[in-house]
Amino acid sequence: MASSTTTYTTAGGHVPTATSTAVAADGHQGQTKFPPFDSSTFAPQLVWLALTFGFLYIVMSRIALPRVGSVLSERRERIQRDLVEAERLKAETDAALKSYEKSLADARNKAQTMAKSMRDTADAELDREKRRVDDANAVKLAETEARIAATKSQAMASVDQIASETAAAIVERLIGSSTGGASVRSAPTSENAI
Amino acid sequence: MASPIEQFNIKTLIPLDFAGIDASFTNASAFMVSAVVLASGFMVFAMRERALVPGRMQSMAEMAYEFVASTVRDNVGEEGMKFFPLVFSLFMFVLLCNLLGMVPGSFTVTSQLVVTAALALLVIGIVIIYGLWQHGLGFLKLFVPDVPPVLLPLMIPIEVVSFLARPLTLSVRLFANMLAGHIALKIFAGFVASLLAAGAWGIIAPLPLLLTTALTALEVLVAVLQAYVFAVLTSVYLSDAVHGGHH
């Protein structure tokens, strides 16, 4: 299958002595052969592989990879830091919320206490006022009752006089004398006084 | 029509000789250099802003980093992260070489057995040296599985062979995948040209063209997958070196 009209030209053809010394592996040289197995091409490939791969290794290990690594670790640290910060802020928020709720509850309690004491005060005030008004009313009632009693007793006293005068007048009409003249004169005044 | 093997030829572009060693700059060298320049350029350029919130390029670079890092972490553990630059470099090198090879007319560095073998031997060499350095001769417990003693005479040779097969399988897997894929692509693409040149048969030329298109998609998948497999297996082997025989 490898048969072809292409004749292979050895890479080391220009420096045959160097090639033969460098590649002493196998002796198939000269004729057409499968290129990957042509030992005369090994030396330059190995030399350049060493050079290029060595260069790549140095660039990667010294420059490129540490740079990527530092960027990645920096990002990881940053994210970690931000997470910790977020955690802290969340704790702070929780604490603030808790203290807010506490103060809210306190305020509510206080408001209730205040309302209760206000109500108590108002009730007491109301009671006092009511008692005062009741007392005042009782006094007035007593006065009024006393006045009524006085008036009544006065009226009862007048009744005696009226009765005596009436009796005198009746007697005068009946007997035609003015025995009780003083009593008869005073009768209208007594009547007016009632 | 050109042979499907021709694409694997190494062509010397600039002959160089360094201390008696043939160090010519070839098409393979050119693609190695391109892959390395692209990989390093991408990783350095993408991270130039070091943004806290990454842009598109930076996201890609970070994804590549995280992807390989998690592979290493999952297979070796946190103490394996000292090998992370190695695994990452291997992954990027193999990936870029594979993908550059998918560009029509280009050269696939990883289709050369010597390249994949060198990378595999590098990995196994590091595993052996680091394992011996960390665990001393205790590293050899790797070859003593946890089985009844009666089975040990049978198991130890099996373990030794399976260990020795690692560099072979690691290198041949990548090499063979790349080689076979590119040969298949070339042959099916060649059918299109042959059919078109064969008069009336040209009417069925779209069939191999469709197949070539499908194969190209498959090969791109294989290119990425093989780079990943190489990185995963490297991590698995390094895990032996880090943890010794205790899993």
Tab-separated table of C-alpha atoms in Angstrom, chain A residues 7-182:
chain	number	residue	atom	x	y	z
A	7	THR	CA	10.694	8.688	-3.683
A	8	TYR	CA	11.504	9.735	-0.226
A	9	THR	CA	14.352	12.163	0.183
A	10	THR	CA	16.051	11.787	3.487
A	11	ALA	CA	15.953	14.855	5.635
A	12	GLY	CA	19.496	14.396	6.732
A	13	GLY	CA	20.741	14.124	3.195
A	14	HIS	CA	22.678	17.300	3.529
A	15	VAL	CA	24.671	16.124	6.500
A	16	PRO	CA	24.939	12.378	6.065
A	17	THR	CA	27.711	11.857	8.613
A	18	ALA	CA	25.826	13.700	11.316
A	19	THR	CA	22.679	11.704	10.615
A	20	SER	CA	24.360	8.356	10.746
A	21	THR	CA	26.067	9.174	14.028
A	22	ALA	CA	22.981	10.683	15.594
A	23	VAL	CA	20.616	7.918	14.599
A	24	ALA	CA	22.281	4.624	15.072
A	25	ALA	CA	19.039	2.780	15.759
A	26	ASP	CA	18.275	0.766	12.655
A	27	GLY	CA	20.062	0.405	9.433
A	28	HIS	CA	17.251	0.707	6.904
A	29	GLN	CA	18.345	3.773	5.115
A	30	GLY	CA	18.420	5.007	1.585
A	31	GLN	CA	15.451	3.305	-0.069
A	32	THR	CA	11.829	4.441	-0.031
A	33	LYS	CA	10.182	3.643	3.260
A	34	PHE	CA	7.242	4.515	5.397
A	35	PRO	CA	8.075	8.054	6.562
A	36	PRO	CA	7.143	7.691	10.257
A	37	PHE	CA	9.578	4.783	10.494
A	38	ASP	CA	12.428	6.537	8.704
A	39	SER	CA	15.032	6.839	11.391
A	40	SER	CA	16.966	9.513	9.560
A	41	THR	CA	14.194	11.963	10.390
A	42	PHE	CA	14.212	11.151	14.094
A	43	ALA	CA	17.063	13.395	15.174
A	44	PRO	CA	15.730	16.702	13.832
A	45	GLN	CA	12.239	15.890	15.110
A	46	LEU	CA	13.525	15.060	18.572
A	47	VAL	CA	15.669	18.183	18.679
A	48	TRP	CA	12.808	20.413	17.672
A	49	LEU	CA	10.355	18.568	19.894
A	50	ALA	CA	12.656	19.165	22.846
A	51	LEU	CA	13.064	22.827	21.943
A	52	THR	CA	9.401	23.562	21.297
A	53	PHE	CA	7.956	21.452	24.088
A	54	GLY	CA	10.520	22.816	26.518
A	55	PHE	CA	9.589	26.340	25.502
A	56	LEU	CA	5.878	25.546	25.869
A	57	TYR	CA	6.454	24.000	29.291
A	58	ILE	CA	8.383	27.039	30.498
A	59	VAL	CA	5.813	29.511	29.181
A	60	MET	CA	2.965	27.491	30.678
A	61	SER	CA	4.521	26.805	34.065
A	62	ARG	CA	6.129	30.221	34.537
A	63	ILE	CA	3.734	32.665	32.914
A	64	ALA	CA	0.419	31.387	31.636
A	65	LEU	CA	-0.759	28.931	34.282
A	66	PRO	CA	0.173	30.967	37.381
A	67	ARG	CA	-1.676	33.873	35.809
A	68	VAL	CA	-4.827	31.820	35.227
A	69	GLY	CA	-4.476	30.263	38.653
A	70	SER	CA	-4.152	33.622	40.391
A	71	VAL	CA	-7.175	35.001	38.550
A	72	LEU	CA	-9.224	31.940	39.467
A	73	SER	CA	-8.181	31.926	43.108
A	74	GLU	CA	-8.734	35.664	43.334
A	75	ARG	CA	-12.235	35.174	41.978
A	76	ARG	CA	-12.844	32.314	44.391
A	77	GLU	CA	-11.648	34.439	47.315
A	78	ARG	CA	-13.742	37.352	46.181
A	79	ILE	CA	-16.844	35.194	45.968
A	80	GLN	CA	-16.038	33.689	49.368
A	81	ARG	CA	-15.558	37.149	50.831
A	82	ASP	CA	-18.793	38.377	49.325
A	83	LEU	CA	-20.624	35.356	50.675
A	84	VAL	CA	-19.239	35.958	54.160
A	85	GLU	CA	-20.169	39.628	53.889
A	86	ALA	CA	-23.656	38.694	52.741
A	87	GLU	CA	-23.927	36.286	55.663
A	88	ARG	CA	-22.871	39.016	58.052
A	89	LEU	CA	-25.332	41.508	56.580
A	90	LYS	CA	-28.087	38.945	56.790
A	91	ALA	CA	-27.308	38.337	60.457
A	92	GLU	CA	-27.362	42.067	61.007
A	93	THR	CA	-30.700	42.345	59.264
A	94	ASP	CA	-32.063	39.511	61.351
A	95	ALA	CA	-30.879	41.182	64.526
A	96	ALA	CA	-32.381	44.497	63.438
A	97	LEU	CA	-35.631	42.788	62.577
A	98	LYS	CA	-35.659	41.039	65.940
A	99	SER	CA	-34.986	44.242	67.866
A	100	TYR	CA	-37.634	46.006	65.781
A	101	GLU	CA	-40.132	43.304	66.628
A	102	LYS	CA	-39.141	43.509	70.269
A	103	SER	CA	-39.556	47.263	70.395
A	104	LEU	CA	-42.844	46.910	68.555
A	105	ALA	CA	-44.051	44.431	71.170
A	106	ASP	CA	-42.760	46.716	73.934
A	107	ALA	CA	-44.567	49.659	72.436
A	108	ARG	CA	-47.732	47.647	72.146
A	109	ASN	CA	-47.479	46.583	75.784
A	110	LYS	CA	-46.756	50.111	76.833
A	111	ALA	CA	-49.669	51.412	74.834
A	112	GLN	CA	-51.925	48.853	76.460
A	113	THR	CA	-50.700	49.754	79.928
A	114	MET	CA	-51.137	53.413	79.162
A	115	ALA	CA	-54.596	52.894	77.809
A	116	LYS	CA	-55.503	50.870	80.868
A	117	SER	CA	-54.200	53.465	83.282
A	118	MET	CA	-55.958	56.187	81.312
A	119	ARG	CA	-59.143	54.248	81.454
A	120	ASP	CA	-58.687	53.655	85.185
A	121	THR	CA	-57.990	57.326	85.773
A	122	ALA	CA	-60.989	58.284	83.720
A	123	ASP	CA	-63.141	55.804	85.593
A	124	ALA	CA	-61.928	57.109	88.925
A	125	GLU	CA	-62.526	60.688	87.805
A	126	LEU	CA	-65.963	59.743	86.634
A	127	ASP	CA	-66.715	58.049	89.926
A	128	ARG	CA	-65.485	61.015	91.877
A	129	GLU	CA	-67.483	63.442	89.801
A	130	LYS	CA	-70.531	61.280	90.068
A	131	ARG	CA	-70.144	61.064	93.804
A	132	ARG	CA	-69.658	64.826	93.988
A	133	VAL	CA	-72.769	65.479	91.923
A	134	ASP	CA	-74.670	62.926	93.954
A	135	ASP	CA	-73.551	64.587	97.171
A	136	ALA	CA	-74.480	67.998	95.860
A	137	ASN	CA	-77.849	66.694	94.797
A	138	ALA	CA	-78.354	65.094	98.156
A	139	VAL	CA	-77.530	68.382	99.906
A	140	LYS	CA	-79.882	70.312	97.623
A	141	LEU	CA	-82.554	67.705	98.176
A	142	ALA	CA	-82.108	67.925	101.895
A	143	GLU	CA	-82.305	71.753	101.749
A	144	THR	CA	-85.338	71.605	99.594
A	145	GLU	CA	-86.941	69.071	101.824
A	146	ALA	CA	-86.130	71.245	104.834
A	147	ARG	CA	-87.636	74.287	103.097
A	148	ILE	CA	-90.709	72.283	102.213
A	149	ALA	CA	-90.991	71.110	105.777
A	150	ALA	CA	-90.579	74.691	107.085
A	151	THR	CA	-93.115	76.026	104.653
A	152	LYS	CA	-95.396	73.212	105.569
A	153	SER	CA	-95.054	73.805	109.262
A	154	GLN	CA	-95.531	77.542	108.679
A	155	ALA	CA	-98.588	76.773	106.656
A	156	MET	CA	-99.824	74.504	109.370
A	157	ALA	CA	-99.304	77.343	111.858
A	158	SER	CA	-101.245	79.719	109.610
A	159	VAL	CA	-104.055	77.187	109.450
A	160	ASP	CA	-104.595	77.657	113.205
A	161	GLN	CA	-104.849	81.436	112.772
A	162	ILE	CA	-107.195	81.169	109.814
A	163	ALA	CA	-109.282	78.775	111.685
A	164	SER	CA	-109.488	81.096	114.690
A	165	GLU	CA	-110.281	84.118	112.509
A	166	THR	CA	-112.819	82.253	110.527
A	167	ALA	CA	-114.267	81.131	113.720
A	168	ALA	CA	-114.293	84.792	114.928
A	169	ALA	CA	-115.953	85.968	111.729
A	170	ILE	CA	-118.523	83.279	111.884
A	171	VAL	CA	-119.180	84.208	115.482
A	172	GLU	CA	-119.501	87.945	114.557
A	173	ARG	CA	-121.923	87.241	111.748
A	174	LEU	CA	-123.877	85.040	113.964
A	175	ILE	CA	-123.948	87.279	116.996
A	176	GLY	CA	-123.443	90.687	115.290
A	177	SER	CA	-120.817	91.915	117.633
A	178	SER	CA	-117.225	92.578	116.986
A	179	THR	CA	-115.713	90.827	119.928
A	180	GLY	CA	-112.747	89.596	118.104
A	181	GLY	CA	-112.217	92.825	116.101
A	182	ALA	CA	-108.444	92.387	116.077
